[in-house]
Amino acid sequence: MTQAPSPFVRAALDAASALPESGIAWLDAARRDNLQAFAEAGLPEGRNEAWKYTPLRALSQRAFAVADAAVARDVAIDAASFALPGVDSARIVFVDGVFRADLSALNRVDGVSLAPLAAALTEQPEPLRFALASRYRRGAADAFAHLNAAFATDGVVLRIADGIDVAKPLHIVHVFSGVQPDTAWHVRVLVEAGQGSRADIVEQFVSMGEANQLGTVVADYVVRESARLGVVLLQAASTATTLVRRGHVRLDANASATVHALEVGGALVRHELTAELAGDHARFDSRGVFALDGRQHIDTQLEVRHNARDTASDALWRGIANGRSRGVFRGAIVVAEGADGSDASLSNKNLLLSGSAEIDTKPELEIYADEVKAAHGATIGQLDERSLFYLRSRGIPLAQARSLLTLAFCRAALESLPNEALREHLGDLLVAHLPTGPSAG
């Protein structure tokens, strides 16, 4: 007997019937195919190893409507609410997944093309065909990727020309408006850093209210030969939101990319980041922190694939869980056959600040090549009582002593961020989210 779709899936299928056609045959066909694949697969269940520590039973019983684009275009948003120090160049803003020209600053940066996806599709759809119609075809993606591919009608297309050195970070902002409860939005991000180029991107998630909303983002970064790309992910959504973000970074020969991530918001957050070192001498570095409190749940899935010779990767992630929160981290390094000379390391350390909090960490290492250097490790512990005693013996109150030690524990993941103003802001944001009182126990 065929099982009835969950309220989550049923609502998505109902909402799809109201989506307008794009008028581009291959895109509409891809959307229908992804919707069908999503309907057949449904949300991942606990038997799915990749979702073992992130149960979706509660989410499956919720029904999200598509966020109303007209409402998203009119809702008043103060641009100061997402302004970041050290980030004041070109900016593209989405409110509930809808591009807002009035909040964006698509001012020209020499050699940089930054545009909303809908406009890019109108002007030149064919160059986007692979990314939108083939990249996440049936059998090559999971339910949320299919959901995003079926519903994402807007997003970011960012191209950096060969040899261009972009002086200031480019800013991508996703705003949960807070005025459209029980709605969902979906955005695609497509970035190509041209050969020999240099650029930094900041992608930010903020909330203007406490409404229950779901957002999905699928981001593809292509870093051409000898290019360098820096990406900062700042997720500070409200604790009522659900966010699923999937990022894929592909690096050609001699290219490098660095990702810094700070996650302090959201009720249920799944962050997947995959790096594919496809060219010889490519390098990928990642640094991340999640700080949880209350009943927050953040699941980070990191996978680095060494597919070429003499590639290098270094991952350093920190997790903090307080209250009744739960953190999940999976870090995988895969060295393919023939990827000789690869050098990979991964470190994940976590702090439990409450007896009711939980963190699950799972480092993985798969090596199919010779002459490889690889190391990985993970720990889960508590604040060092001797250090706490030392600080308190010098007159520092317990709450302040706990914050100082927790911040020091996380600092290693953020200190390599070269933008000093932004680095200090992330540190301040982290401090604001650290528990200030004794453990809830």
XYZ file of C-alpha atoms in Angstrom:
441
model
C 0.000 0.000 0.000
C 1.373 3.392 -0.946
C 2.067 5.586 2.074
C 0.303 8.944 2.107
C 2.660 11.921 1.806
C 3.452 13.804 4.992
C 1.898 17.233 5.584
C 5.281 18.764 4.648
C 5.366 17.000 1.280
C 1.646 17.484 0.654
C 1.938 21.228 1.234
C 4.904 21.443 -1.142
C 2.997 19.629 -3.879
C -0.003 21.909 -3.393
C 2.203 24.983 -3.509
C 3.909 23.813 -6.695
C 0.644 23.925 -8.592
C 0.544 27.699 -8.083
C 4.105 28.369 -9.281
C 4.250 30.232 -12.598
C 6.103 28.682 -15.520
C 9.415 30.345 -16.377
C 8.855 30.123 -20.113
C 12.177 28.303 -20.509
C 11.381 24.758 -21.553
C 14.449 23.025 -20.096
C 14.098 24.868 -16.778
C 10.407 24.093 -16.360
C 11.073 20.442 -17.215
C 13.870 20.305 -14.616
C 11.609 21.833 -11.970
C 8.881 19.294 -12.646
C 11.403 16.446 -12.538
C 12.835 17.643 -9.222
C 9.371 18.051 -7.747
C 8.520 14.505 -8.726
C 11.797 13.232 -7.233
C 11.066 15.116 -4.004
C 7.535 13.708 -3.828
C 8.851 10.170 -4.307
C 11.684 10.469 -1.776
C 9.956 12.539 0.918
C 11.984 13.888 3.804
C 14.958 11.773 4.945
C 14.157 9.364 7.753
C 16.228 8.131 10.664
C 17.254 5.050 8.701
C 19.141 7.373 6.370
C 22.688 7.381 7.830
C 23.314 10.940 6.653
C 20.383 12.152 8.781
C 20.795 9.764 11.710
C 21.363 12.507 14.287
C 18.916 15.015 12.858
C 15.401 13.614 13.086
C 12.838 15.324 10.860
C 9.667 13.799 12.277
C 8.427 17.091 13.698
C 9.294 18.969 10.497
C 7.463 16.388 8.381
C 4.222 17.228 10.198
C 4.431 20.916 9.378
C 2.970 22.465 6.260
C 4.739 25.462 4.718
C 3.171 27.675 2.104
C 5.334 29.482 -0.437
C 6.278 32.937 0.852
C 4.206 35.618 -0.857
C 6.507 37.567 -3.188
C 4.337 40.695 -3.085
C 4.508 40.795 0.694
C 8.268 40.205 0.624
C 8.735 43.104 -1.811
C 6.780 45.537 0.376
C 7.780 44.658 3.915
C 9.805 47.416 5.539
C 13.377 46.345 6.267
C 16.051 48.549 7.803
C 19.277 48.002 5.872
C 21.214 48.898 9.017
C 20.032 45.613 10.546
C 22.390 43.623 8.351
C 25.220 46.119 7.866
C 28.602 44.620 8.689
C 31.846 46.427 9.526
C 34.461 45.941 6.844
C 31.783 44.936 4.312
C 30.565 47.986 2.373
C 30.887 47.179 -1.304
C 28.415 45.526 -3.686
C 25.444 43.896 -1.985
C 22.490 41.739 -3.033
C 19.581 41.249 -0.634
C 16.746 38.730 -0.544
C 13.739 39.000 1.742
C 11.952 35.675 2.156
C 13.774 34.522 -0.963
C 12.683 37.514 -3.077
C 15.263 39.906 -4.562
C 14.972 43.430 -3.174
C 16.473 46.032 -5.473
C 15.827 48.819 -2.959
C 18.024 47.134 -0.340
C 20.710 45.952 -2.742
C 23.698 47.816 -4.079
C 24.599 46.247 -7.380
C 27.012 49.069 -8.066
C 29.585 48.068 -10.567
C 32.854 46.649 -9.396
C 35.257 46.407 -12.284
C 35.346 42.851 -13.578
C 32.474 41.672 -11.373
C 28.989 40.730 -12.557
C 26.500 40.441 -9.689
C 22.859 39.891 -10.611
C 19.686 38.234 -9.368
C 19.079 34.819 -10.921
C 15.693 35.797 -12.381
C 17.293 38.645 -14.344
C 20.154 36.440 -15.525
C 17.656 33.866 -16.777
C 15.819 36.527 -18.727
C 18.962 37.832 -20.385
C 21.080 34.707 -20.953
C 19.529 31.449 -19.747
C 21.710 29.004 -21.666
C 24.953 29.429 -19.626
C 22.928 28.494 -16.528
C 21.494 25.341 -18.013
C 23.948 22.867 -16.483
C 23.715 24.347 -12.988
C 19.936 24.526 -12.951
C 18.893 21.548 -15.051
C 21.600 18.906 -14.714
C 23.565 19.535 -11.545
C 20.957 18.083 -9.184
C 19.167 15.654 -11.423
C 17.277 12.647 -10.131
C 19.525 10.175 -8.332
C 22.283 12.751 -7.779
C 20.662 14.707 -4.963
C 18.626 14.383 -1.791
C 15.163 15.632 -0.899
C 16.137 19.176 0.050
C 18.246 19.669 -3.069
C 15.281 18.498 -5.153
C 12.978 20.793 -3.182
C 15.271 23.748 -3.802
C 15.662 22.931 -7.492
C 11.891 22.661 -7.891
C 11.017 25.926 -6.134
C 13.972 28.326 -6.393
C 12.867 31.037 -8.780
C 15.518 33.549 -7.774
C 19.004 33.714 -6.409
C 22.473 35.026 -7.117
C 24.629 34.831 -10.213
C 28.097 36.167 -9.425
C 30.920 36.062 -11.931
C 34.425 37.415 -11.355
C 36.451 37.907 -14.503
C 39.873 36.385 -15.075
C 42.695 38.160 -13.293
C 40.462 40.535 -11.323
C 41.430 41.350 -7.738
C 38.303 42.490 -5.862
C 39.384 44.739 -3.018
C 36.248 44.619 -0.825
C 34.009 41.689 0.128
C 30.831 41.113 -1.881
C 27.794 40.821 0.359
C 24.875 38.357 -0.008
C 22.052 38.798 2.515
C 19.111 36.488 3.252
C 16.425 38.055 5.447
C 13.669 36.109 7.191
C 11.045 38.874 7.279
C 9.140 37.634 10.306
C 5.820 38.753 8.781
C 5.058 35.570 6.844
C 4.719 32.729 9.362
C 4.627 29.105 8.209
C 6.091 29.935 4.808
C 9.098 28.634 2.904
C 11.547 30.222 0.493
C 14.285 28.762 -1.708
C 17.350 30.458 -3.239
C 20.154 29.334 -5.582
C 23.631 30.864 -5.439
C 25.971 30.470 -8.412
C 29.516 31.837 -8.150
C 32.387 31.582 -10.602
C 35.792 33.020 -9.755
C 37.700 33.433 -13.003
C 41.226 32.255 -13.646
C 43.749 34.068 -11.466
C 41.107 36.217 -9.745
C 40.932 37.194 -6.060
C 37.683 37.854 -4.190
C 35.882 37.519 -0.874
C 32.186 36.885 -0.289
C 30.138 37.294 2.879
C 26.842 35.398 2.995
C 24.621 36.446 5.900
C 21.337 35.164 7.370
C 19.280 37.433 9.617
C 15.726 37.531 10.984
C 13.464 40.507 11.507
C 11.013 38.601 13.723
C 10.241 35.285 15.350
C 7.946 33.752 12.720
C 8.336 30.079 11.874
C 9.873 29.972 8.424
C 11.859 27.522 6.323
C 14.681 28.573 4.016
C 16.783 26.452 1.679
C 19.918 27.626 -0.111
C 21.942 25.628 -2.608
C 25.242 27.296 -3.486
C 27.778 26.282 -6.115
C 31.217 27.897 -6.205
C 33.604 27.263 -9.081
C 37.163 28.494 -8.487
C 39.144 28.491 -11.710
C 42.859 27.867 -12.115
C 45.101 29.911 -9.775
C 42.131 31.861 -8.387
C 41.560 32.543 -4.692
C 38.113 32.782 -3.091
C 37.275 33.575 0.521
C 33.783 32.903 1.858
C 32.375 33.973 5.216
C 29.065 32.440 6.337
C 27.301 34.275 9.150
C 24.100 32.616 10.298
C 22.235 34.530 12.991
C 18.616 33.740 12.166
C 15.964 33.658 14.874
C 15.500 30.539 16.957
C 12.137 29.963 15.236
C 13.616 29.309 11.804
C 14.558 26.171 9.924
C 17.422 26.485 7.466
C 18.982 23.951 5.124
C 22.046 25.172 3.260
C 24.139 23.129 0.865
C 27.408 24.497 -0.513
C 29.725 22.899 -3.056
C 33.168 24.323 -3.817
C 35.071 23.078 -6.877
C 38.728 24.026 -7.209
C 40.795 23.816 -10.379
C 44.589 23.539 -10.506
C 46.509 25.858 -8.134
C 43.236 27.392 -6.943
C 42.500 27.999 -3.283
C 39.410 28.678 -1.198
C 38.827 29.422 2.461
C 35.502 29.196 4.267
C 34.879 30.757 7.695
C 31.510 29.967 9.278
C 29.821 31.246 12.416
C 26.445 29.755 13.298
C 24.561 31.054 16.307
C 20.927 31.121 15.169
C 18.116 28.893 13.988
C 15.931 26.268 15.589
C 16.864 23.506 13.175
C 19.833 24.101 10.868
C 21.525 21.731 8.475
C 24.705 23.027 6.876
C 26.354 20.847 4.248
C 29.678 21.911 2.765
C 31.535 19.867 0.170
C 34.880 20.792 -1.350
C 36.160 19.093 -4.474
C 39.882 19.577 -5.107
C 39.746 18.794 -8.791
C 43.054 20.268 -9.990
C 46.655 19.609 -9.010
C 47.992 21.780 -6.150
C 44.515 23.027 -5.193
C 43.979 23.990 -1.556
C 40.898 24.251 0.668
C 40.784 25.591 4.233
C 37.711 25.726 6.437
C 37.115 27.201 9.866
C 33.811 27.097 11.703
C 32.071 27.640 15.017
C 28.561 26.786 16.143
C 27.286 28.054 19.483
C 23.953 26.627 20.636
C 21.612 27.304 23.499
C 18.046 26.476 24.506
C 16.686 23.741 22.222
C 18.608 24.688 19.090
C 19.804 21.935 16.763
C 22.600 22.549 14.249
C 23.978 19.806 12.025
C 27.210 20.507 10.117
C 28.283 18.105 7.380
C 31.750 18.748 5.937
C 33.260 16.659 3.179
C 36.588 17.333 1.445
C 37.409 15.280 -1.624
C 41.007 15.195 -2.904
C 40.710 14.167 -6.546
C 44.046 15.445 -7.914
C 47.730 15.299 -7.066
C 49.522 17.377 -4.436
C 46.364 18.955 -3.064
C 45.970 20.205 0.504
C 43.162 20.821 2.949
C 42.912 21.942 6.534
C 39.690 21.990 8.575
C 39.287 23.347 12.088
C 35.801 23.455 13.635
C 34.554 24.191 17.136
C 31.179 23.459 18.722
C 29.524 24.719 21.898
C 26.230 23.421 23.270
C 24.354 24.778 26.258
C 20.856 24.265 27.685
C 19.084 21.372 25.954
C 20.619 22.032 22.550
C 22.166 19.479 20.227
C 25.066 19.841 17.829
C 26.081 17.417 15.120
C 29.333 17.427 13.159
C 30.488 15.042 10.457
C 33.842 15.715 8.901
C 34.977 13.478 6.072
C 38.197 13.454 4.089
C 38.260 11.363 0.932
C 41.491 10.913 -1.038
C 40.754 9.386 -4.422
C 42.896 6.904 -6.308
C 45.714 8.732 -8.056
C 45.566 11.752 -5.751
C 49.118 11.106 -4.577
C 50.825 13.765 -2.505
C 47.622 14.887 -0.830
C 47.952 16.545 2.562
C 44.787 16.716 4.674
C 43.934 17.439 8.273
C 40.698 17.871 10.193
C 40.112 18.867 13.801
C 36.754 19.107 15.545
C 36.629 20.006 19.236
C 33.460 20.570 21.218
C 32.371 21.908 24.585
C 29.314 20.851 26.523
C 28.253 23.644 28.862
C 25.212 21.838 30.210
C 24.457 18.331 31.362
C 21.381 18.339 29.143
C 23.167 19.391 25.951
C 24.445 16.894 23.385
C 27.029 16.901 20.613
C 27.621 14.062 18.180
C 30.800 14.184 16.146
C 31.938 11.772 13.488
C 35.320 12.180 11.740
C 35.835 9.979 8.698
C 38.881 9.215 6.569
C 38.940 7.317 3.278
C 42.239 6.988 1.404
C 42.654 5.257 -1.947
C 46.034 6.764 -2.947
C 49.686 6.378 -1.980
C 52.101 8.918 -0.514
C 49.355 10.656 1.403
C 49.565 12.639 4.621
C 46.283 12.754 6.515
C 45.159 13.274 10.091
C 41.864 13.817 11.824
C 40.581 14.057 15.360
C 37.544 14.972 17.407
C 36.907 15.636 21.083
C 33.958 16.453 23.329
C 34.616 17.879 26.767
C 33.781 20.498 29.342
C 35.408 23.677 30.552
C 38.617 23.046 32.430
C 37.878 23.354 36.142
C 41.462 24.319 36.982
C 41.326 27.233 34.555
C 37.978 28.309 35.992
C 39.421 28.148 39.501
C 42.450 30.158 38.412
C 40.323 32.955 36.943
C 37.947 33.028 39.916
C 40.863 33.140 42.327
C 41.797 36.435 40.664
C 38.413 37.959 41.296
C 36.729 37.217 37.982
C 33.057 36.259 38.458
C 32.047 32.750 37.426
C 29.899 33.819 34.453
C 32.653 36.026 33.053
C 35.256 33.330 33.616
C 33.127 30.786 31.722
C 32.661 33.226 28.812
C 36.379 34.014 28.666
C 37.357 30.357 28.494
C 34.649 29.540 25.958
C 35.662 32.433 23.723
C 39.298 31.383 23.909
C 38.248 27.876 22.894
C 36.532 29.228 19.743
C 39.001 31.941 18.818
C 41.287 29.579 16.894
C 38.540 29.071 14.314
C 38.120 32.767 13.573
C 41.567 34.294 14.045
C 42.713 33.507 10.496
C 39.981 35.709 8.982
C 42.003 38.524 7.359
C 39.254 41.194 7.483
C 40.018 42.617 10.937
C 36.791 44.628 11.336
C 34.661 41.665 10.336
C 36.690 39.308 12.522
C 36.106 41.504 15.551
C 32.393 41.732 14.761
C 32.099 37.942 14.589
C 33.899 37.711 17.917
C 31.459 40.204 19.477
C 28.503 38.288 18.041
C 29.865 35.073 19.454
C 30.350 36.628 22.876
C 26.746 37.872 22.803
C 25.563 34.309 22.291
C 27.711 32.701 24.937
C 25.949 31.712 28.165
C 26.504 34.240 30.926
C 25.280 32.227 33.853
C 25.991 28.884 35.493
C 25.139 25.749 33.540
C 21.470 24.899 33.308
C 22.428 21.373 34.255
